[in-house]
Short mmCIF file of C-alpha atoms and ligand atoms in Angstrom, two decimals:
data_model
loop_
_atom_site.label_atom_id
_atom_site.label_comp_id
_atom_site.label_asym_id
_atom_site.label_seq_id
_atom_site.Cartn_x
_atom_site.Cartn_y
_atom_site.Cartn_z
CA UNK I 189 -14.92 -16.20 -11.81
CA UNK I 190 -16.53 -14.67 -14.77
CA UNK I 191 -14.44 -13.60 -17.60
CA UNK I 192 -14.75 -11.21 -20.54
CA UNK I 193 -14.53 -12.52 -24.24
CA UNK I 194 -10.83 -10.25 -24.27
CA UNK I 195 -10.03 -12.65 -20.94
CA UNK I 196 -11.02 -15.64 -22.47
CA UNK I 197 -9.03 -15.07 -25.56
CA UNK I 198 -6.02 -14.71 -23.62
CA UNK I 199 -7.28 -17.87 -21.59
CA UNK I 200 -7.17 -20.00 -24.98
CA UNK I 201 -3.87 -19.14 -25.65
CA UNK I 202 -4.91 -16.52 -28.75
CA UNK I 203 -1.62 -14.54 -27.44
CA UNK I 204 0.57 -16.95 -26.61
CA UNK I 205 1.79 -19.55 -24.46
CA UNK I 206 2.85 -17.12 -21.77
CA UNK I 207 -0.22 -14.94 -21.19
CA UNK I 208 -2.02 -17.97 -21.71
CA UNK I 209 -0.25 -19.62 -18.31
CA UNK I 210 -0.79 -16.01 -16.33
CA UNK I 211 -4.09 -15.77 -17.10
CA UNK I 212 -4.90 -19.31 -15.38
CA UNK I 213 -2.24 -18.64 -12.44
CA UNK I 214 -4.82 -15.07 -11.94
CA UNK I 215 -8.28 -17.95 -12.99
CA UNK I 216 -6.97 -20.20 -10.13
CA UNK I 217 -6.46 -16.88 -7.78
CA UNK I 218 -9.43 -15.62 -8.27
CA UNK I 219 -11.39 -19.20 -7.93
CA UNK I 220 -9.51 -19.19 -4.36
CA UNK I 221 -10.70 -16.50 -2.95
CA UNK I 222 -14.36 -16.29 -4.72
CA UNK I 223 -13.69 -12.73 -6.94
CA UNK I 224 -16.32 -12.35 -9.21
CA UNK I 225 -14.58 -10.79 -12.05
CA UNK I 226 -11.22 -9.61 -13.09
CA UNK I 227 -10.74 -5.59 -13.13
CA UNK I 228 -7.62 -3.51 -14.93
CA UNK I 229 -4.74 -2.25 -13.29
CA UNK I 230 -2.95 0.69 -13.14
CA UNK I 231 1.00 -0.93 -11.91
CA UNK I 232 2.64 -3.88 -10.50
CA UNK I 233 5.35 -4.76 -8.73
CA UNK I 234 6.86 -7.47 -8.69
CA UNK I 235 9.14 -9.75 -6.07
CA UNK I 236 11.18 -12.41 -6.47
CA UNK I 237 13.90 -10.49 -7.89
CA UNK I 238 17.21 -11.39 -5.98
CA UNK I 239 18.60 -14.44 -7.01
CA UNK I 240 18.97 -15.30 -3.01
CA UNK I 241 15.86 -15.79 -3.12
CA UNK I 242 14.57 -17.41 -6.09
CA UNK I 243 17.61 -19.36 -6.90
CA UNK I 244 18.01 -21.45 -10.19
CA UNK I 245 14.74 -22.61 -10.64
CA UNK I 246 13.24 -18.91 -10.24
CA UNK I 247 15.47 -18.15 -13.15
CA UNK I 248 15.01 -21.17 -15.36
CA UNK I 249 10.97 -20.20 -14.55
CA UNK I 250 11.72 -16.59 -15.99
CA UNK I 251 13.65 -17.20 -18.91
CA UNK I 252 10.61 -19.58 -20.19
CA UNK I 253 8.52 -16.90 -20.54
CA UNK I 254 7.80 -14.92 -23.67
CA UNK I 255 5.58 -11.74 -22.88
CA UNK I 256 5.37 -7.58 -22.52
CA UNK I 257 3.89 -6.44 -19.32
CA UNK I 258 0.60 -4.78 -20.00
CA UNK I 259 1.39 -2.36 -17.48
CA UNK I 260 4.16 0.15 -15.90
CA UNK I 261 6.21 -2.25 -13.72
CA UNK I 262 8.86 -2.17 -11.22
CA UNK I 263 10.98 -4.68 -9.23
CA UNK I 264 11.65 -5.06 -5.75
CA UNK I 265 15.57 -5.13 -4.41
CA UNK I 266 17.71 -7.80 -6.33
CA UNK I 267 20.56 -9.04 -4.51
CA UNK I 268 23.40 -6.53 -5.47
CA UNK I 269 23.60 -2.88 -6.77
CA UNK I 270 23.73 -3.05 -10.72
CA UNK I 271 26.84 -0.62 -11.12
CA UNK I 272 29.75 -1.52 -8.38
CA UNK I 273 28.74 -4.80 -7.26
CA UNK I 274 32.33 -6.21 -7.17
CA UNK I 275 33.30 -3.38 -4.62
CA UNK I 276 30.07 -3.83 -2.55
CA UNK I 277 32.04 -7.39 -2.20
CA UNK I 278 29.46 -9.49 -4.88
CA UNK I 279 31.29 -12.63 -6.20
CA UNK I 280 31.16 -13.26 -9.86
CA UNK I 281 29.05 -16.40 -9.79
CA UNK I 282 26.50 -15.04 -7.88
CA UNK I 283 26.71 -11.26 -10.17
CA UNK I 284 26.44 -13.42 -12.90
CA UNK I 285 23.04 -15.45 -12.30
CA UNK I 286 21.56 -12.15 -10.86
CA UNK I 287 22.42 -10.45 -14.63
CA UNK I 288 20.55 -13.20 -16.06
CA UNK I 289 17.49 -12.94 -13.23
CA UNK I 290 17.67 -9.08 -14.53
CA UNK I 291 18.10 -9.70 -18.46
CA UNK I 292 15.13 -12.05 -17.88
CA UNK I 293 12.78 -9.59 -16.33
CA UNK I 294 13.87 -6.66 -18.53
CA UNK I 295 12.94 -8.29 -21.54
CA UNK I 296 9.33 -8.94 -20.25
CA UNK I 297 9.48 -4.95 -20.45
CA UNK I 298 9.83 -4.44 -16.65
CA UNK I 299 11.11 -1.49 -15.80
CA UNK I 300 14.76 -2.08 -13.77
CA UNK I 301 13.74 0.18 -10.93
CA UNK I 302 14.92 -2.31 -8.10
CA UNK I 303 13.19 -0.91 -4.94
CA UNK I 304 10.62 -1.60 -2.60
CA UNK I 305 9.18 2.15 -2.46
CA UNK I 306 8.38 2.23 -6.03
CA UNK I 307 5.56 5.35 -4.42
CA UNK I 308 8.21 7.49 -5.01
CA UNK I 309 8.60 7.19 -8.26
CA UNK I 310 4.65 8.68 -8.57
CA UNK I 311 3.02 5.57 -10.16
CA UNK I 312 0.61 5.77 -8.07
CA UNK I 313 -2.92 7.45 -6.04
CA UNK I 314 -5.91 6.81 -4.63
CA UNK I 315 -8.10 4.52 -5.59
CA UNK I 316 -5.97 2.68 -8.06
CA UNK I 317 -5.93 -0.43 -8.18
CA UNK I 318 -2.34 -2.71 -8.39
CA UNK I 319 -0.77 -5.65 -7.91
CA UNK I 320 2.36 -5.02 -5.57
CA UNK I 321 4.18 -7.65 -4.04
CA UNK I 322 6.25 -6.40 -1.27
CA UNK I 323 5.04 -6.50 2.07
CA UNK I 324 6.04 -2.91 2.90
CA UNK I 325 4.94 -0.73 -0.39
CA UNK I 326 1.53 -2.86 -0.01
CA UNK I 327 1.02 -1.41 3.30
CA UNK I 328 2.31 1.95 2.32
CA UNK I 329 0.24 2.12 -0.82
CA UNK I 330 -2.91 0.86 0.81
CA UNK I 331 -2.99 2.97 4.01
CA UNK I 332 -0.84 6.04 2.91
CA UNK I 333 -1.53 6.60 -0.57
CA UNK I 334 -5.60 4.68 -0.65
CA UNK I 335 -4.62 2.72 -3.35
CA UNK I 336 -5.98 -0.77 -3.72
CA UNK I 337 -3.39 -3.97 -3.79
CA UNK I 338 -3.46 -7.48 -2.27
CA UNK I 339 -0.11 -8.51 -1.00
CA UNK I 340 1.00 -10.54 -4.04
CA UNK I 341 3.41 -13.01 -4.71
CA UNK I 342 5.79 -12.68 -7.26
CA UNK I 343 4.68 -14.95 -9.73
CA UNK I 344 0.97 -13.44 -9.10
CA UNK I 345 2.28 -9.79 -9.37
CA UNK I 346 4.13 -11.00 -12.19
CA UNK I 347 0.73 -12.81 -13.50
CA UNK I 348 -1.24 -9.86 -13.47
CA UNK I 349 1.60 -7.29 -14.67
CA UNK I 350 1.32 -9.59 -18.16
CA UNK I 351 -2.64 -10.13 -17.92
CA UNK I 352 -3.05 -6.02 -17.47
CA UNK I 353 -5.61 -7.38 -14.78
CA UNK I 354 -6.07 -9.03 -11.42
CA UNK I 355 -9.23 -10.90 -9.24
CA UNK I 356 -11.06 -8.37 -7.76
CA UNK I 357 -11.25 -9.63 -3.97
CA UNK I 358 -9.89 -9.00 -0.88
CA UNK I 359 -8.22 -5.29 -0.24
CA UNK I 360 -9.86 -4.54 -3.88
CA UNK I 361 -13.28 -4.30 -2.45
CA UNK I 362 -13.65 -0.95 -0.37
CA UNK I 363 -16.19 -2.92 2.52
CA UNK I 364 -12.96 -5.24 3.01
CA UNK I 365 -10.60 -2.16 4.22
CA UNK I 366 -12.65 -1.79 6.98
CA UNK I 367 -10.60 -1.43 10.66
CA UNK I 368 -10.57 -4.72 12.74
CA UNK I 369 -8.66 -3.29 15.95
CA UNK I 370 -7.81 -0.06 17.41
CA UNK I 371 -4.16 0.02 18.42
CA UNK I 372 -3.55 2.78 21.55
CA UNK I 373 0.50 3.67 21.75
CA UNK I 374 0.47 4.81 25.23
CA UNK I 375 3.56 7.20 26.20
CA UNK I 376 4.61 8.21 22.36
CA UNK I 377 5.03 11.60 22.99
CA UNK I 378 7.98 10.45 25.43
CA UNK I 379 9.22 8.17 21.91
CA UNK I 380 11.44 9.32 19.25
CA UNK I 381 10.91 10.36 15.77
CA UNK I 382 12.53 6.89 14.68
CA UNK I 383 11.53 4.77 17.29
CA UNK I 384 8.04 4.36 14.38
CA UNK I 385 9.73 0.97 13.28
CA UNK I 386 10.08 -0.29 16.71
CA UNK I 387 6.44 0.16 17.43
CA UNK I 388 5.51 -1.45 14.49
CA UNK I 389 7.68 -4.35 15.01
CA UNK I 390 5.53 -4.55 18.44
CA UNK I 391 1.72 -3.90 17.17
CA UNK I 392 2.37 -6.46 14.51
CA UNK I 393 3.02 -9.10 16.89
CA UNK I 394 -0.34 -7.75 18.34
CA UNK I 395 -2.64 -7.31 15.83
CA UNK I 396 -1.43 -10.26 12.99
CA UNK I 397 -3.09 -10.19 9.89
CA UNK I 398 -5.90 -7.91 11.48
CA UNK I 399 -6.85 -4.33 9.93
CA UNK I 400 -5.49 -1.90 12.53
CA UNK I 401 -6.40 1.69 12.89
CA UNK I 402 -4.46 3.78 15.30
CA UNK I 403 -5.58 6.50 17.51
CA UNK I 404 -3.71 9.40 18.89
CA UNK I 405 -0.71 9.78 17.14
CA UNK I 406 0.93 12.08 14.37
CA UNK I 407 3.66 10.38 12.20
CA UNK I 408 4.26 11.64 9.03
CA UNK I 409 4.89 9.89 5.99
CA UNK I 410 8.75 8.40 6.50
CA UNK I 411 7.15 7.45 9.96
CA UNK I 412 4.42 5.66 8.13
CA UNK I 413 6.16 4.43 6.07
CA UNK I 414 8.28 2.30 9.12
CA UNK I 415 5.10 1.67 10.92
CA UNK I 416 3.63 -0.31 7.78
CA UNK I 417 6.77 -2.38 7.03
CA UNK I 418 7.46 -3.64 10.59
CA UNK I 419 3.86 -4.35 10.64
CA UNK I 420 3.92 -6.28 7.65
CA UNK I 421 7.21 -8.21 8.86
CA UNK I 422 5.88 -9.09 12.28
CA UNK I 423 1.95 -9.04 11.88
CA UNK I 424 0.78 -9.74 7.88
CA UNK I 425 -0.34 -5.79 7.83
CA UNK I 426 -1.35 -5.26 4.11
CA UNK I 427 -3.49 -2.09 5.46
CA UNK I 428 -3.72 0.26 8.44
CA UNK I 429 -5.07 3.67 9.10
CA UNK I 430 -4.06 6.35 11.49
CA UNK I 431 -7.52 8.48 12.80
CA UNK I 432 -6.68 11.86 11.48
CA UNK I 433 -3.89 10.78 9.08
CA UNK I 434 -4.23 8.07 6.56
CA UNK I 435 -6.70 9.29 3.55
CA UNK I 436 -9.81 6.45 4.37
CA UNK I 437 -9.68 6.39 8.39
CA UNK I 438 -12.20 8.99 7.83
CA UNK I 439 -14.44 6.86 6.07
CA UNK I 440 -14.85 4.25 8.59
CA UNK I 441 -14.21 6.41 12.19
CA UNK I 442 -18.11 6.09 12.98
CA UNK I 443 -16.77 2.41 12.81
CA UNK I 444 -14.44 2.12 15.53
CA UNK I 445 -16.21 2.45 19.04
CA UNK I 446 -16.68 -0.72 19.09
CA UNK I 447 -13.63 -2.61 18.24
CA UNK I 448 -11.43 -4.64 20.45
CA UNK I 449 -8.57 -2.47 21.34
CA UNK I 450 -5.04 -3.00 22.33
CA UNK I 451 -1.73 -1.48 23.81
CA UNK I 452 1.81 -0.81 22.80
CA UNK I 453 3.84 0.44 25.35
CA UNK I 454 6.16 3.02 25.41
CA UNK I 455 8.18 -0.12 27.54
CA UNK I 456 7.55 -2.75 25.26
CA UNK I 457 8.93 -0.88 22.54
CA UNK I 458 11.99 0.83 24.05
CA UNK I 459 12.41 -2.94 25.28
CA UNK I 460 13.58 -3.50 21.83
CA UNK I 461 16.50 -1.47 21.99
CA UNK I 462 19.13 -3.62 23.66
CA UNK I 463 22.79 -3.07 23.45
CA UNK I 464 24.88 -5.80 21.52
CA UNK I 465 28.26 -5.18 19.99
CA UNK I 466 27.94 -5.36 16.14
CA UNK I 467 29.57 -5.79 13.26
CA UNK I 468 28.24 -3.68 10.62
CA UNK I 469 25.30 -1.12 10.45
CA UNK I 470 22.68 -0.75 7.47
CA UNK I 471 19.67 1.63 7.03
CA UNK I 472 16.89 1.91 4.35
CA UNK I 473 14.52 -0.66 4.98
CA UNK I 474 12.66 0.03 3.05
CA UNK I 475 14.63 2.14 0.69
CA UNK I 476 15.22 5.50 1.65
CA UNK I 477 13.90 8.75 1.07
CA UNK I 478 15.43 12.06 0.23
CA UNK I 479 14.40 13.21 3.64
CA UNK I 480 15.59 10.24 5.28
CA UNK I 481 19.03 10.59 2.68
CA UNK I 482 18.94 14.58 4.36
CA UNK I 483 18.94 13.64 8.04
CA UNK I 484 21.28 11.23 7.54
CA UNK I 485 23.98 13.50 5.80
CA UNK I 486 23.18 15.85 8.85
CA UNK I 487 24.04 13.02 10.96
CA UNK I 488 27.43 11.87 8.86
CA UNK I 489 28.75 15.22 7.74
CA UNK I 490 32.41 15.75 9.22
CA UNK I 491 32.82 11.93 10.50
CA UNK I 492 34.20 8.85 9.38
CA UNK I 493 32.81 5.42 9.51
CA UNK I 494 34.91 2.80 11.79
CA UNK I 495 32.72 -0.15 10.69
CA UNK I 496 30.98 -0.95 7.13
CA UNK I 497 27.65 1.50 7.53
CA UNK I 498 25.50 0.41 4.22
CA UNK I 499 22.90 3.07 2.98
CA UNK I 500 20.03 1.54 1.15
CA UNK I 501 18.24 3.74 -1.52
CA UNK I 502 16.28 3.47 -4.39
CA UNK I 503 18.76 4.84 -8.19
CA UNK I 504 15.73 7.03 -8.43
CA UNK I 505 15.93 8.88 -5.11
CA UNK I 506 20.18 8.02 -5.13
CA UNK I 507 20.01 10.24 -8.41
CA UNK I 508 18.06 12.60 -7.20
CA UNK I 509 19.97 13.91 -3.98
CA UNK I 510 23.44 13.12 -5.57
CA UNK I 511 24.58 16.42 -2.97
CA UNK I 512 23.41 14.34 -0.35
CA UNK I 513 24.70 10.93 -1.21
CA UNK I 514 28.75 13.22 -1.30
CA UNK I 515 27.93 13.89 2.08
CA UNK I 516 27.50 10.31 3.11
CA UNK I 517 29.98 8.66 1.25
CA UNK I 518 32.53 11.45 2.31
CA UNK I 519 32.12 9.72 6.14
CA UNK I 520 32.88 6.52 4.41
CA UNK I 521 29.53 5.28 4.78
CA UNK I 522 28.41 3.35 1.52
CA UNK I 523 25.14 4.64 -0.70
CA UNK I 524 23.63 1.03 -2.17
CA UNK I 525 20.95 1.03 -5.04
CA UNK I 526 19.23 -1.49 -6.07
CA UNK I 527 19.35 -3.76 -2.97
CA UNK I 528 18.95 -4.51 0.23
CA UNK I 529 20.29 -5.34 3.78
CA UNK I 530 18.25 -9.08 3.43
CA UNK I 531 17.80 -9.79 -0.03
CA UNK I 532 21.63 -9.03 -0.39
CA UNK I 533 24.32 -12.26 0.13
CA UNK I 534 26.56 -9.30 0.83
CA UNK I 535 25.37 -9.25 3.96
CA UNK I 536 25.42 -12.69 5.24
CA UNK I 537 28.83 -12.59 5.85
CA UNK I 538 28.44 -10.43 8.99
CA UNK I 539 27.89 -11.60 12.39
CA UNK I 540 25.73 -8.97 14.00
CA UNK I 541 23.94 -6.35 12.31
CA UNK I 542 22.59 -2.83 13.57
CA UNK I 543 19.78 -1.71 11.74
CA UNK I 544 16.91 1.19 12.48
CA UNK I 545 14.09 -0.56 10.64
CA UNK I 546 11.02 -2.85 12.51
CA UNK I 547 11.50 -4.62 9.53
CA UNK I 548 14.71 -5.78 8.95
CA UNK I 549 15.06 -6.05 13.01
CA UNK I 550 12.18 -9.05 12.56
CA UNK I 551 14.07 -10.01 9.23
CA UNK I 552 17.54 -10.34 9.42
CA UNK I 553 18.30 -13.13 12.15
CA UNK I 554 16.30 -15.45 9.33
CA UNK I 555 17.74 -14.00 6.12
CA UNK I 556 20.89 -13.29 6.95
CA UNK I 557 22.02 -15.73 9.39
CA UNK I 558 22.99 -12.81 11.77
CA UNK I 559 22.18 -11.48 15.31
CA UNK I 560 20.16 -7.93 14.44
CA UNK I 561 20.42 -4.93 17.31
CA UNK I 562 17.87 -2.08 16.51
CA UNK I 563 18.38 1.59 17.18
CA UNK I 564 17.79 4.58 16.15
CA UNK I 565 18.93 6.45 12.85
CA UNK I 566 21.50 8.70 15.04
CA UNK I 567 22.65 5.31 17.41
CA UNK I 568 23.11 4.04 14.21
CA UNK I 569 25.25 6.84 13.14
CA UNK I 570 27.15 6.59 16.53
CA UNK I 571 27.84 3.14 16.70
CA UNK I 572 29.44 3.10 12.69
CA UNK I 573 31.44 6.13 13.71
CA UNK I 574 32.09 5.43 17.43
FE1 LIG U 165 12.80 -3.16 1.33
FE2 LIG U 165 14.49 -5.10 1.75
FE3 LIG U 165 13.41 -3.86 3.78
S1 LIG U 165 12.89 -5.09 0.26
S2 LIG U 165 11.42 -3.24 3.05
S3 LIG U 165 14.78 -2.93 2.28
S4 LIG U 165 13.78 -6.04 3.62
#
């Protein structure tokens, strides 16, 4: 991969030890998958933030490094909210290595924004490039917003966040965003507004790590938004497009005539929705939005909760809609920054789980140790209230 004389400063350790090591972890990248150069960035995100997940040697990994990010940065969920974790039921040990997962990645300058829809915090449009790590806001920045990311890993994220920069291959290059299948949901009309996570879950299984493009279908941008991250949990979606939707499915539509094509079914995906007694019910994956916070409170207002119902939000949008969140938390529900339903140990201690996410349906039997029931956002409602 060719670098610039700034590059191969940083590559002979002129800056220290740190960018040194992320520039070769983005040299070895690139050499991978054959990117000719490396080209700027305008944001990263970066995973691997819940100490769940990356355990002590995650942490001993990020307190050896000495660096600023080059670059606004965010961080996906970490594995408790940062104010009221001892009431969300976070023991101390675990609170205290996650303070010292967070201590280590604020003082590489990343911002403590702990969410996987960092989009609506605006740090992004089309045609910028980034270096996101999360499965869902990759497929919801590269199909909704036509910005340009490769799913990362957190340590490449993390790489290129430092660097400023990342290998220019893959979803970088426009003729690689191309559609590879056209996925037909037959019956949707007859579907729900919320049953767009189910039929990811389904056209993941379908199209794998294949560019879909759908035809014949409407969702708007919460919809999308579902779509993308069950596709990314059951598939490896990193891009789609929607004909008539998604800013560059009119770019390539002379394209698609002659792509293999497939079904879901308004069966296969209403097949999904089986009824199993559960424990405790959590929504937001990913994080929600204010809209998503609004139907919700329509849903709640004047009921109470029977069971734990967890509410997963970004502090951003939490802060934003505090009238909202009253409403919730009035039913007893429970508003949760900063984390999720799988990257939380909270949540391992429960049984059976409803959620109304593709994602988290595909997600939490592994990651939480728990059976998962999906339904929609008001059977959700019903079954914490029933
Ligand atoms: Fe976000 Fe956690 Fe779901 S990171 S997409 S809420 S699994």
């Amino acid at each position: 991969m060719y670098l610039d004389a700034s590059d191969e400063r940083v590559l002979a350790g002129e800056f220290g030890e740190t960018p040194q090591k992320m520039m070769e972890i983005l040299v070895a990248l690139g050499d991978v998958y054959e990117a000719e150069r490396l080209i700027p960035i305008t944001s990263a995100q970066v995973s691997g933030a819940s100490y769940k997940t990356i355990g002590e040697w995650g942490l001993a990994w990020l307190q050896s490094l000495d660096a600023r990010v080059a670059v606004p940065t965010v961080l996906n969920p970490i594995g408790m909210p940062r104010e009221g974790w001892r009431e969300f039921g976070i023991d101390e040990e675990f609170a205290r290595n996650q303070a010292l997962v967070v201590d280590a990645y604020r003082s590489l300058g990343i911002k403590l924004e702990c969410t996987c829809t960092p989009y609506y915090l605006n740090i992004t449009g089309y045609g910028e490039h980034l270096a996101w790590s999360e499965s869902s806001a990759v497929a919801y920045a590269n199909s909704v917003l036509g910005a340009r990311t490769n799913r990362e890993g957190g340590p490449s994220a993390l790489a290129a966040a430092i660097v400023g920069k990342t290998p220019y291959y893959g979803l970088h290059v426009v003729a690689n965003r191309r559609p590879q299948i056209v996925v037909e949901v037959e019956g949707w009309e007859g579907l729900r507004a919320d049953h767009w996570g189910a039929i990811g879950h389904v056209a993941g299984g379908k199209v794998g790590n294949r560019i879909p493009i759908f035809s014949g279908i409407r969702p708007n941008r919460d919809q999308l938004k579902a779509l993308g991250a069950a596709m990314a949990a059951t598939g490896a979606v990193a891009l789609f497009h929607v004909e008539g939707i998604t800013p560059e499915a009119r770019v390539f539509s002379f394209e698609v005539d002659d792509l293999e094509r497939v079904a879901v079914t308004r069966d296969e995906v209403l097949g999904l929705f089986e009824e199993v007694e559960v424990e405790a019910v959590a929504v937001g994956c990913p994080h929600c939005s204010g809209a998503e916070l609004a139907e919700l409170a329509d849903l709640l207002r004047g009921k109470t909760t029977t069971k734990p119902f967890y509410v997963f939000v970004s502090r951003g949008v939490a802060e934003k809609h505090r009238d909202l969140v009253a409403v919730i938390e009035r039913s007893g529900a429970r508003i949760v920054p900063d984390t999720c339903m799988v990257v939380s140990p909270r949540m391992d201690e429960f049984s059976s789980i409803m959620v109304d996410s593709g994602k988290a349906f595909a997600y939490v039997p592994g990651m939480c140790g728990a059976v998962a029931r999906i339904g929609t956002r008001e059977e959700c409602v019903e079954v914490a209230t029933g």
